[in-house]
Amino acid sequence: MNAADLRSARAALDVARPAVVRLDVDHAPEHAATDLRDAWSATETALRAAIGGSGLSGAALVGEARTRGVLEYPHAHALLAFQAAAERATSPTYGATAEDVTAARSGFQALEAVLGLGIAADTATHDAVTRAAPSPFAPPGYAAPEATASAYPPSAYAPPEYRPAAYAPPAARASAPAPTASVPVADAGAAAADGVGDGLPPRRRPLTAGIIGAVIALAVVAAGLYWLVEGNRTRVLDQAVAEYRGGQREAARRDFQKAADAAAGSALPHVYLARMAREDGDLPRASAELETATRVEPGNALAQREVGLLLIQTNHPDRAIEYLRTAVQSDPT
């Protein structure tokens, strides 16, 4: 894939993004089949651009891209599942299912991974993809090395357990009689001091206490680190919100991105990034951020509200009502 084909494919895939974001069989099942077909049609266009143009479509197009080395097997598998869901949606009586939506998003994200876009941009992998896609700038015939098991089995040798000899003062050692065949019986006080009387091996009680103390210390340190990191994330997010409200848009966008990178499971930074992109007229970026926000926190009321506002701006008021209603029900404030 040359640089020109890569740019064309990325631009075409951005056209599919709003339809993928709108896919929702729970809130708008009557529109899901249409969105499914629209999303696949735009994804097909992106795939044709990625291979430099083709008159093929459907499974034949995916197979051609696989033959040319643009797609790895897992990417092709995800796209074929997407294509099959879109083909089922061509029937007027067919109702799209949650499995169809999952297949569409997986196939879309698989092509994103190949093109170095979206949530899989850094690794070229995602939930439906188990192997890395080749870089569009890698030399012909290059394949990423796969991890292999070590040729050497683990050693079966285990060192003998070390048991220290009981300590005796120098004077006692000097005057001690030579050992005899008889075994002296330790008195009860000595047995209790060595830990024999309570069933523990001799001299193990201090070791057990040390292990427990170390575990407690590690737990305290881990808790401290967690609150330190979490507090830093909160400060960055609060600072970004203040900058956004104060009109410092570039600083706010930079800090929202920092907060998003630091808290991968939080939808709020992506909601603000989507809002700023929508206000700037960058609707593909807004769709991408909302796709991430609703994926990491499906029930987030602010994310649902922002999707509704984006749908209003893209002339889908009937779809927007469902998302805004869900947002109000989730958070009446």
mmCIF file of C-alpha atoms in Angstrom:
data_model
loop_
_atom_site.group_PDB
_atom_site.id
_atom_site.type_symbol
_atom_site.label_atom_id
_atom_site.label_comp_id
_atom_site.label_asym_id
_atom_site.label_seq_id
_atom_site.Cartn_x
_atom_site.Cartn_y
_atom_site.Cartn_z
ATOM 1 C CA MET A 1 0.000 0.000 0.000
ATOM 2 C CA ASN A 2 1.581 3.255 -1.088
ATOM 3 C CA ALA A 3 1.159 6.573 0.706
ATOM 4 C CA ALA A 4 -1.486 7.890 -1.726
ATOM 5 C CA ASP A 5 -3.641 4.759 -1.357
ATOM 6 C CA LEU A 6 -3.283 4.971 2.420
ATOM 7 C CA ARG A 7 -4.505 8.579 2.489
ATOM 8 C CA SER A 8 -7.451 7.774 0.212
ATOM 9 C CA ALA A 9 -8.426 4.754 2.279
ATOM 10 C CA ARG A 10 -8.296 6.717 5.535
ATOM 11 C CA ALA A 11 -10.464 9.492 4.090
ATOM 12 C CA ALA A 12 -13.012 6.969 2.800
ATOM 13 C CA LEU A 13 -13.114 5.167 6.148
ATOM 14 C CA ASP A 14 -13.906 8.443 7.937
ATOM 15 C CA VAL A 15 -17.123 8.564 5.889
ATOM 16 C CA ALA A 16 -18.181 5.238 7.431
ATOM 17 C CA ARG A 17 -17.482 6.335 11.005
ATOM 18 C CA PRO A 18 -20.761 8.238 11.723
ATOM 19 C CA ALA A 19 -22.857 5.259 10.578
ATOM 20 C CA VAL A 20 -20.858 2.915 12.819
ATOM 21 C CA VAL A 21 -21.320 5.261 15.782
ATOM 22 C CA ARG A 22 -25.088 5.444 15.150
ATOM 23 C CA LEU A 23 -25.507 1.650 15.173
ATOM 24 C CA ASP A 24 -27.804 0.901 18.104
ATOM 25 C CA VAL A 25 -30.373 -1.914 18.132
ATOM 26 C CA ASP A 26 -31.612 -0.975 21.608
ATOM 27 C CA HIS A 27 -32.616 2.646 21.001
ATOM 28 C CA ALA A 28 -33.362 2.680 17.266
ATOM 29 C CA PRO A 29 -33.817 -0.851 15.877
ATOM 30 C CA GLU A 30 -35.749 0.450 12.869
ATOM 31 C CA HIS A 31 -32.672 2.396 11.712
ATOM 32 C CA ALA A 32 -30.019 -0.208 12.540
ATOM 33 C CA ALA A 33 -30.331 -2.124 9.262
ATOM 34 C CA THR A 34 -29.942 1.078 7.216
ATOM 35 C CA ASP A 35 -26.923 2.174 9.260
ATOM 36 C CA LEU A 36 -25.425 -1.289 8.866
ATOM 37 C CA ARG A 37 -25.698 -1.145 5.069
ATOM 38 C CA ASP A 38 -24.373 2.429 4.932
ATOM 39 C CA ALA A 39 -21.420 1.554 7.155
ATOM 40 C CA TRP A 40 -20.444 -1.442 5.029
ATOM 41 C CA SER A 41 -20.790 0.507 1.761
ATOM 42 C CA ALA A 42 -18.360 3.180 2.981
ATOM 43 C CA THR A 43 -16.024 0.534 4.419
ATOM 44 C CA GLU A 44 -15.990 -1.229 1.014
ATOM 45 C CA THR A 45 -14.970 2.055 -0.601
ATOM 46 C CA ALA A 46 -12.096 2.401 1.877
ATOM 47 C CA LEU A 47 -10.976 -1.179 1.225
ATOM 48 C CA ARG A 48 -10.980 -0.607 -2.550
ATOM 49 C CA ALA A 49 -8.836 2.494 -2.050
ATOM 50 C CA ALA A 50 -6.427 0.528 0.153
ATOM 51 C CA ILE A 51 -5.681 -1.929 -2.660
ATOM 52 C CA GLY A 52 -5.369 0.790 -5.299
ATOM 53 C CA GLY A 53 -8.840 0.387 -6.797
ATOM 54 C CA SER A 54 -10.983 -2.593 -7.748
ATOM 55 C CA GLY A 55 -14.319 -3.455 -9.325
ATOM 56 C CA LEU A 56 -14.961 -6.213 -6.792
ATOM 57 C CA SER A 57 -17.298 -6.060 -3.834
ATOM 58 C CA GLY A 58 -18.310 -8.097 -0.805
ATOM 59 C CA ALA A 59 -16.422 -11.261 0.066
ATOM 60 C CA ALA A 60 -14.551 -11.197 -3.261
ATOM 61 C CA LEU A 61 -13.115 -7.766 -2.424
ATOM 62 C CA VAL A 62 -11.979 -8.955 1.011
ATOM 63 C CA GLY A 63 -10.358 -12.005 -0.597
ATOM 64 C CA GLU A 64 -8.525 -9.824 -3.125
ATOM 65 C CA ALA A 65 -7.186 -7.590 -0.331
ATOM 66 C CA ARG A 66 -6.051 -10.689 1.536
ATOM 67 C CA THR A 67 -4.294 -12.039 -1.597
ATOM 68 C CA ARG A 68 -2.449 -8.751 -2.109
ATOM 69 C CA GLY A 69 -1.170 -8.824 1.470
ATOM 70 C CA VAL A 70 -3.107 -5.762 2.640
ATOM 71 C CA LEU A 71 -5.080 -7.828 5.194
ATOM 72 C CA GLU A 72 -3.910 -10.504 7.589
ATOM 73 C CA TYR A 73 -6.255 -13.431 8.178
ATOM 74 C CA PRO A 74 -7.826 -12.028 11.388
ATOM 75 C CA HIS A 75 -8.553 -8.686 9.693
ATOM 76 C CA ALA A 76 -10.149 -10.462 6.735
ATOM 77 C CA HIS A 77 -12.190 -12.689 9.060
ATOM 78 C CA ALA A 78 -13.596 -9.652 10.918
ATOM 79 C CA LEU A 79 -14.445 -7.862 7.642
ATOM 80 C CA LEU A 80 -16.209 -10.948 6.260
ATOM 81 C CA ALA A 81 -18.382 -11.074 9.389
ATOM 82 C CA PHE A 82 -19.179 -7.361 8.850
ATOM 83 C CA GLN A 83 -20.054 -8.010 5.200
ATOM 84 C CA ALA A 84 -22.315 -10.941 6.114
ATOM 85 C CA ALA A 85 -24.206 -8.806 8.654
ATOM 86 C CA ALA A 86 -24.682 -6.041 6.065
ATOM 87 C CA GLU A 87 -25.907 -8.566 3.492
ATOM 88 C CA ARG A 88 -28.503 -9.900 5.931
ATOM 89 C CA ALA A 89 -29.643 -6.326 6.515
ATOM 90 C CA THR A 90 -30.565 -5.938 2.824
ATOM 91 C CA SER A 91 -33.722 -7.981 3.447
ATOM 92 C CA PRO A 92 -36.699 -5.643 4.148
ATOM 93 C CA THR A 93 -37.989 -7.966 6.886
ATOM 94 C CA TYR A 94 -34.669 -8.460 8.665
ATOM 95 C CA GLY A 95 -34.094 -6.858 12.046
ATOM 96 C CA ALA A 96 -30.467 -6.163 12.931
ATOM 97 C CA THR A 97 -29.226 -7.843 16.112
ATOM 98 C CA ALA A 98 -26.641 -6.967 18.755
ATOM 99 C CA GLU A 99 -24.353 -9.586 17.159
ATOM 100 C CA ASP A 100 -24.610 -7.730 13.841
ATOM 101 C CA VAL A 101 -23.601 -4.479 15.544
ATOM 102 C CA THR A 102 -20.635 -6.210 17.199
ATOM 103 C CA ALA A 103 -19.563 -7.700 13.859
ATOM 104 C CA ALA A 104 -19.816 -4.290 12.173
ATOM 105 C CA ARG A 105 -17.733 -2.524 14.796
ATOM 106 C CA SER A 106 -15.159 -5.313 14.864
ATOM 107 C CA GLY A 107 -14.798 -5.266 11.074
ATOM 108 C CA PHE A 108 -14.602 -1.474 10.977
ATOM 109 C CA GLN A 109 -11.953 -1.410 13.707
ATOM 110 C CA ALA A 110 -10.026 -4.176 11.928
ATOM 111 C CA LEU A 111 -9.693 -1.977 8.840
ATOM 112 C CA GLU A 112 -8.827 0.962 11.119
ATOM 113 C CA ALA A 113 -6.028 -1.178 12.536
ATOM 114 C CA VAL A 114 -4.688 -1.936 9.058
ATOM 115 C CA LEU A 115 -4.717 1.780 8.195
ATOM 116 C CA GLY A 116 -3.188 2.852 11.518
ATOM 117 C CA LEU A 117 -6.300 4.643 12.789
ATOM 118 C CA GLY A 118 -8.615 4.538 15.774
ATOM 119 C CA ILE A 119 -8.161 2.710 19.065
ATOM 120 C CA ALA A 120 -5.808 0.168 17.471
ATOM 121 C CA ALA A 121 -3.461 2.689 15.853
ATOM 122 C CA ASP A 122 -0.428 1.891 18.010
ATOM 123 C CA THR A 123 -0.509 -1.903 17.795
ATOM 124 C CA ALA A 124 -2.576 -2.643 14.659
ATOM 125 C CA THR A 125 -4.642 -5.039 16.757
ATOM 126 C CA HIS A 126 -8.015 -4.955 18.504
ATOM 127 C CA ASP A 127 -10.463 -7.398 20.135
ATOM 128 C CA ALA A 128 -11.168 -9.271 16.902
ATOM 129 C CA VAL A 129 -7.577 -9.239 15.668
ATOM 130 C CA THR A 130 -4.999 -11.567 17.171
ATOM 131 C CA ARG A 131 -1.997 -10.780 14.955
ATOM 132 C CA ALA A 132 -0.419 -7.487 14.004
ATOM 133 C CA ALA A 133 -1.105 -6.167 10.516
ATOM 134 C CA PRO A 134 1.901 -5.344 8.317
ATOM 135 C CA SER A 135 2.867 -1.693 8.285
ATOM 136 C CA PRO A 136 1.917 0.060 5.019
ATOM 137 C CA PHE A 137 5.533 1.214 4.807
ATOM 138 C CA ALA A 138 7.182 -2.181 5.542
ATOM 139 C CA PRO A 139 9.354 -3.682 2.753
ATOM 140 C CA PRO A 140 7.713 -6.323 0.489
ATOM 141 C CA GLY A 141 7.614 -9.786 1.986
ATOM 142 C CA TYR A 142 8.293 -8.597 5.540
ATOM 143 C CA ALA A 143 6.438 -10.431 8.290
ATOM 144 C CA ALA A 144 6.572 -9.533 11.961
ATOM 145 C CA PRO A 145 8.342 -12.237 14.008
ATOM 146 C CA GLU A 146 6.147 -14.419 16.160
ATOM 147 C CA ALA A 147 6.951 -15.398 19.706
ATOM 148 C CA THR A 148 8.310 -18.937 19.989
ATOM 149 C CA ALA A 149 8.645 -21.220 22.940
ATOM 150 C CA SER A 150 12.074 -21.735 24.406
ATOM 151 C CA ALA A 151 13.925 -24.750 23.060
ATOM 152 C CA TYR A 152 15.255 -25.520 26.519
ATOM 153 C CA PRO A 153 12.910 -27.132 29.046
ATOM 154 C CA PRO A 154 12.938 -25.775 32.594
ATOM 155 C CA SER A 155 15.523 -27.334 34.831
ATOM 156 C CA ALA A 156 14.287 -29.953 37.280
ATOM 157 C CA TYR A 157 17.126 -29.211 39.751
ATOM 158 C CA ALA A 158 16.098 -27.748 43.089
ATOM 159 C CA PRO A 159 18.711 -26.794 45.694
ATOM 160 C CA PRO A 160 18.462 -28.528 49.064
ATOM 161 C CA GLU A 161 16.721 -26.635 51.815
ATOM 162 C CA TYR A 162 19.105 -24.763 54.053
ATOM 163 C CA ARG A 163 18.653 -25.376 57.774
ATOM 164 C CA PRO A 164 20.949 -23.366 60.083
ATOM 165 C CA ALA A 165 22.499 -25.168 63.021
ATOM 166 C CA ALA A 166 21.269 -24.250 66.490
ATOM 167 C CA TYR A 167 23.448 -21.593 68.086
ATOM 168 C CA ALA A 168 25.501 -22.435 71.191
ATOM 169 C CA PRO A 169 27.753 -20.002 73.127
ATOM 170 C CA PRO A 170 31.523 -20.590 72.802
ATOM 171 C CA ALA A 171 31.829 -21.662 76.467
ATOM 172 C CA ALA A 172 29.094 -24.214 76.041
ATOM 173 C CA ARG A 173 30.765 -25.609 72.947
ATOM 174 C CA ALA A 174 34.103 -25.918 74.741
ATOM 175 C CA SER A 175 32.660 -27.791 77.732
ATOM 176 C CA ALA A 176 30.081 -29.846 75.915
ATOM 177 C CA PRO A 177 30.596 -33.594 76.155
ATOM 178 C CA ALA A 178 31.187 -35.646 73.064
ATOM 179 C CA PRO A 179 27.979 -36.692 71.315
ATOM 180 C CA THR A 180 26.574 -40.093 72.252
ATOM 181 C CA ALA A 181 24.029 -42.349 70.663
ATOM 182 C CA SER A 182 21.318 -41.202 73.010
ATOM 183 C CA VAL A 183 19.115 -38.286 71.942
ATOM 184 C CA PRO A 184 18.392 -35.741 74.675
ATOM 185 C CA VAL A 185 14.786 -34.706 75.121
ATOM 186 C CA ALA A 186 14.234 -30.930 75.021
ATOM 187 C CA ASP A 187 12.226 -29.473 77.834
ATOM 188 C CA ALA A 188 8.824 -27.950 77.218
ATOM 189 C CA GLY A 189 10.091 -24.354 77.520
ATOM 190 C CA ALA A 190 12.694 -24.846 74.805
ATOM 191 C CA ALA A 191 10.147 -26.553 72.580
ATOM 192 C CA ALA A 192 7.776 -23.633 72.922
ATOM 193 C CA ALA A 193 10.563 -21.153 72.190
ATOM 194 C CA ASP A 194 11.465 -22.981 68.965
ATOM 195 C CA GLY A 195 7.844 -23.197 67.875
ATOM 196 C CA VAL A 196 7.645 -27.008 68.101
ATOM 197 C CA GLY A 197 4.843 -27.095 70.603
ATOM 198 C CA ASP A 198 2.345 -25.319 68.287
ATOM 199 C CA GLY A 199 3.028 -27.496 65.243
ATOM 200 C CA LEU A 200 5.256 -24.991 63.379
ATOM 201 C CA PRO A 201 8.715 -26.014 62.143
ATOM 202 C CA PRO A 202 11.623 -24.759 64.306
ATOM 203 C CA ARG A 203 12.660 -21.136 63.727
ATOM 204 C CA ARG A 204 9.910 -20.517 61.107
ATOM 205 C CA ARG A 205 7.778 -18.169 63.187
ATOM 206 C CA PRO A 206 10.017 -15.074 62.577
ATOM 207 C CA LEU A 207 10.036 -15.839 58.829
ATOM 208 C CA THR A 208 6.230 -16.022 58.693
ATOM 209 C CA ALA A 209 5.914 -12.743 60.569
ATOM 210 C CA GLY A 210 8.385 -11.121 58.179
ATOM 211 C CA ILE A 211 6.393 -12.237 55.138
ATOM 212 C CA ILE A 212 3.143 -10.913 56.602
ATOM 213 C CA GLY A 213 4.824 -7.612 57.407
ATOM 214 C CA ALA A 214 6.202 -7.316 53.871
ATOM 215 C CA VAL A 215 2.768 -7.983 52.350
ATOM 216 C CA ILE A 216 1.171 -5.317 54.539
ATOM 217 C CA ALA A 217 3.903 -2.824 53.633
ATOM 218 C CA LEU A 218 3.431 -3.507 49.911
ATOM 219 C CA ALA A 219 -0.335 -3.042 50.248
ATOM 220 C CA VAL A 220 0.164 0.329 51.964
ATOM 221 C CA VAL A 221 2.619 1.461 49.270
ATOM 222 C CA ALA A 222 0.282 0.309 46.476
ATOM 223 C CA ALA A 223 -2.646 2.171 48.028
ATOM 224 C CA GLY A 224 -0.536 5.313 48.331
ATOM 225 C CA LEU A 225 0.567 5.098 44.704
ATOM 226 C CA TYR A 226 -3.016 4.546 43.561
ATOM 227 C CA TRP A 227 -4.315 7.634 45.330
ATOM 228 C CA LEU A 228 -1.340 9.649 44.091
ATOM 229 C CA VAL A 229 -1.941 8.647 40.451
ATOM 230 C CA GLU A 230 -5.710 9.017 40.740
ATOM 231 C CA GLY A 231 -5.328 12.448 42.308
ATOM 232 C CA ASN A 232 -3.020 13.525 39.484
ATOM 233 C CA ARG A 233 -5.545 12.355 36.873
ATOM 234 C CA THR A 234 -8.298 14.315 38.596
ATOM 235 C CA ARG A 235 -6.155 17.454 38.730
ATOM 236 C CA VAL A 236 -5.327 17.209 35.002
ATOM 237 C CA LEU A 237 -9.006 16.751 34.103
ATOM 238 C CA ASP A 238 -10.129 19.644 36.350
ATOM 239 C CA GLN A 239 -7.454 21.852 34.816
ATOM 240 C CA ALA A 240 -8.597 20.933 31.295
ATOM 241 C CA VAL A 241 -12.237 21.755 32.146
ATOM 242 C CA ALA A 242 -11.191 25.129 33.555
ATOM 243 C CA GLU A 243 -9.142 25.873 30.424
ATOM 244 C CA TYR A 244 -12.065 24.891 28.176
ATOM 245 C CA ARG A 245 -14.462 27.160 30.050
ATOM 246 C CA GLY A 246 -11.902 29.958 29.975
ATOM 247 C CA GLY A 247 -11.543 29.788 26.193
ATOM 248 C CA GLN A 248 -8.030 28.277 26.203
ATOM 249 C CA ARG A 249 -8.979 25.646 23.650
ATOM 250 C CA GLU A 250 -5.542 24.389 22.609
ATOM 251 C CA ALA A 251 -4.380 23.968 26.201
ATOM 252 C CA ALA A 252 -7.683 22.302 27.084
ATOM 253 C CA ARG A 253 -7.457 19.902 24.150
ATOM 254 C CA ARG A 254 -3.909 18.953 25.130
ATOM 255 C CA ASP A 255 -4.847 18.328 28.780
ATOM 256 C CA PHE A 256 -8.016 16.395 27.883
ATOM 257 C CA GLN A 257 -5.857 14.123 25.743
ATOM 258 C CA LYS A 258 -3.462 13.647 28.680
ATOM 259 C CA ALA A 259 -6.393 12.731 30.911
ATOM 260 C CA ALA A 260 -7.712 10.291 28.301
ATOM 261 C CA ASP A 261 -4.305 8.615 27.990
ATOM 262 C CA ALA A 262 -3.958 8.355 31.771
ATOM 263 C CA ALA A 263 -7.462 6.940 32.363
ATOM 264 C CA ALA A 264 -8.277 4.506 29.574
ATOM 265 C CA GLY A 265 -11.560 3.471 31.216
ATOM 266 C CA SER A 266 -12.993 6.988 31.594
ATOM 267 C CA ALA A 267 -15.431 8.427 29.058
ATOM 268 C CA LEU A 268 -15.366 12.049 30.264
ATOM 269 C CA PRO A 269 -12.116 13.213 28.536
ATOM 270 C CA HIS A 270 -13.366 11.747 25.244
ATOM 271 C CA VAL A 271 -16.745 13.471 25.684
ATOM 272 C CA TYR A 272 -15.027 16.864 25.998
ATOM 273 C CA LEU A 273 -12.720 16.124 23.050
ATOM 274 C CA ALA A 274 -15.784 15.165 20.984
ATOM 275 C CA ARG A 275 -17.591 18.352 22.019
ATOM 276 C CA MET A 276 -14.637 20.534 21.022
ATOM 277 C CA ALA A 277 -14.304 18.705 17.683
ATOM 278 C CA ARG A 278 -18.044 19.142 17.029
ATOM 279 C CA GLU A 279 -17.821 22.856 17.841
ATOM 280 C CA ASP A 280 -14.880 23.124 15.407
ATOM 281 C CA GLY A 281 -16.867 21.338 12.685
ATOM 282 C CA ASP A 282 -14.574 18.285 12.753
ATOM 283 C CA LEU A 283 -17.401 15.713 12.739
ATOM 284 C CA PRO A 284 -15.253 12.613 11.942
ATOM 285 C CA ARG A 285 -13.061 13.368 14.971
ATOM 286 C CA ALA A 286 -16.163 13.946 17.116
ATOM 287 C CA SER A 287 -17.609 10.598 15.984
ATOM 288 C CA ALA A 288 -14.354 8.799 16.745
ATOM 289 C CA GLU A 289 -14.132 10.252 20.263
ATOM 290 C CA LEU A 290 -17.763 9.374 20.997
ATOM 291 C CA GLU A 291 -17.243 5.861 19.692
ATOM 292 C CA THR A 292 -14.479 5.460 22.280
ATOM 293 C CA ALA A 293 -16.506 7.130 25.061
ATOM 294 C CA THR A 294 -19.559 4.898 24.579
ATOM 295 C CA ARG A 295 -17.354 1.817 24.326
ATOM 296 C CA VAL A 296 -15.491 2.368 27.604
ATOM 297 C CA GLU A 297 -18.607 3.575 29.510
ATOM 298 C CA PRO A 298 -21.794 2.506 27.667
ATOM 299 C CA GLY A 299 -24.077 3.967 30.358
ATOM 300 C CA ASN A 300 -22.400 7.370 30.694
ATOM 301 C CA ALA A 301 -25.127 10.039 30.527
ATOM 302 C CA LEU A 302 -22.817 12.797 29.230
ATOM 303 C CA ALA A 303 -21.622 10.554 26.390
ATOM 304 C CA GLN A 304 -25.239 9.729 25.454
ATOM 305 C CA ARG A 305 -26.118 13.437 25.469
ATOM 306 C CA GLU A 306 -23.146 14.317 23.282
ATOM 307 C CA VAL A 307 -24.102 11.603 20.759
ATOM 308 C CA GLY A 308 -27.557 13.148 20.612
ATOM 309 C CA LEU A 309 -26.137 16.622 19.974
ATOM 310 C CA LEU A 310 -23.882 15.255 17.224
ATOM 311 C CA LEU A 311 -26.873 13.551 15.586
ATOM 312 C CA ILE A 312 -28.779 16.871 15.642
ATOM 313 C CA GLN A 313 -25.824 18.611 13.975
ATOM 314 C CA THR A 314 -25.687 15.879 11.289
ATOM 315 C CA ASN A 315 -29.448 16.209 10.553
ATOM 316 C CA HIS A 316 -30.673 13.096 12.385
ATOM 317 C CA PRO A 317 -33.071 14.629 14.950
ATOM 318 C CA ASP A 318 -35.223 11.490 15.152
ATOM 319 C CA ARG A 319 -32.195 9.454 16.238
ATOM 320 C CA ALA A 320 -31.021 12.205 18.571
ATOM 321 C CA ILE A 321 -34.242 12.045 20.614
ATOM 322 C CA GLU A 322 -33.486 8.474 21.726
ATOM 323 C CA TYR A 323 -30.007 9.313 22.990
ATOM 324 C CA LEU A 324 -31.117 12.512 24.724
ATOM 325 C CA ARG A 325 -33.988 10.675 26.410
ATOM 326 C CA THR A 326 -31.572 7.994 27.641
ATOM 327 C CA ALA A 327 -29.220 10.677 28.961
ATOM 328 C CA VAL A 328 -32.016 12.377 30.917
ATOM 329 C CA GLN A 329 -33.216 9.063 32.360
ATOM 330 C CA SER A 330 -29.667 8.157 33.435
ATOM 331 C CA ASP A 331 -28.973 11.555 35.012
ATOM 332 C CA PRO A 332 -31.968 13.901 35.500
ATOM 333 C CA THR A 333 -29.628 16.767 36.447
#
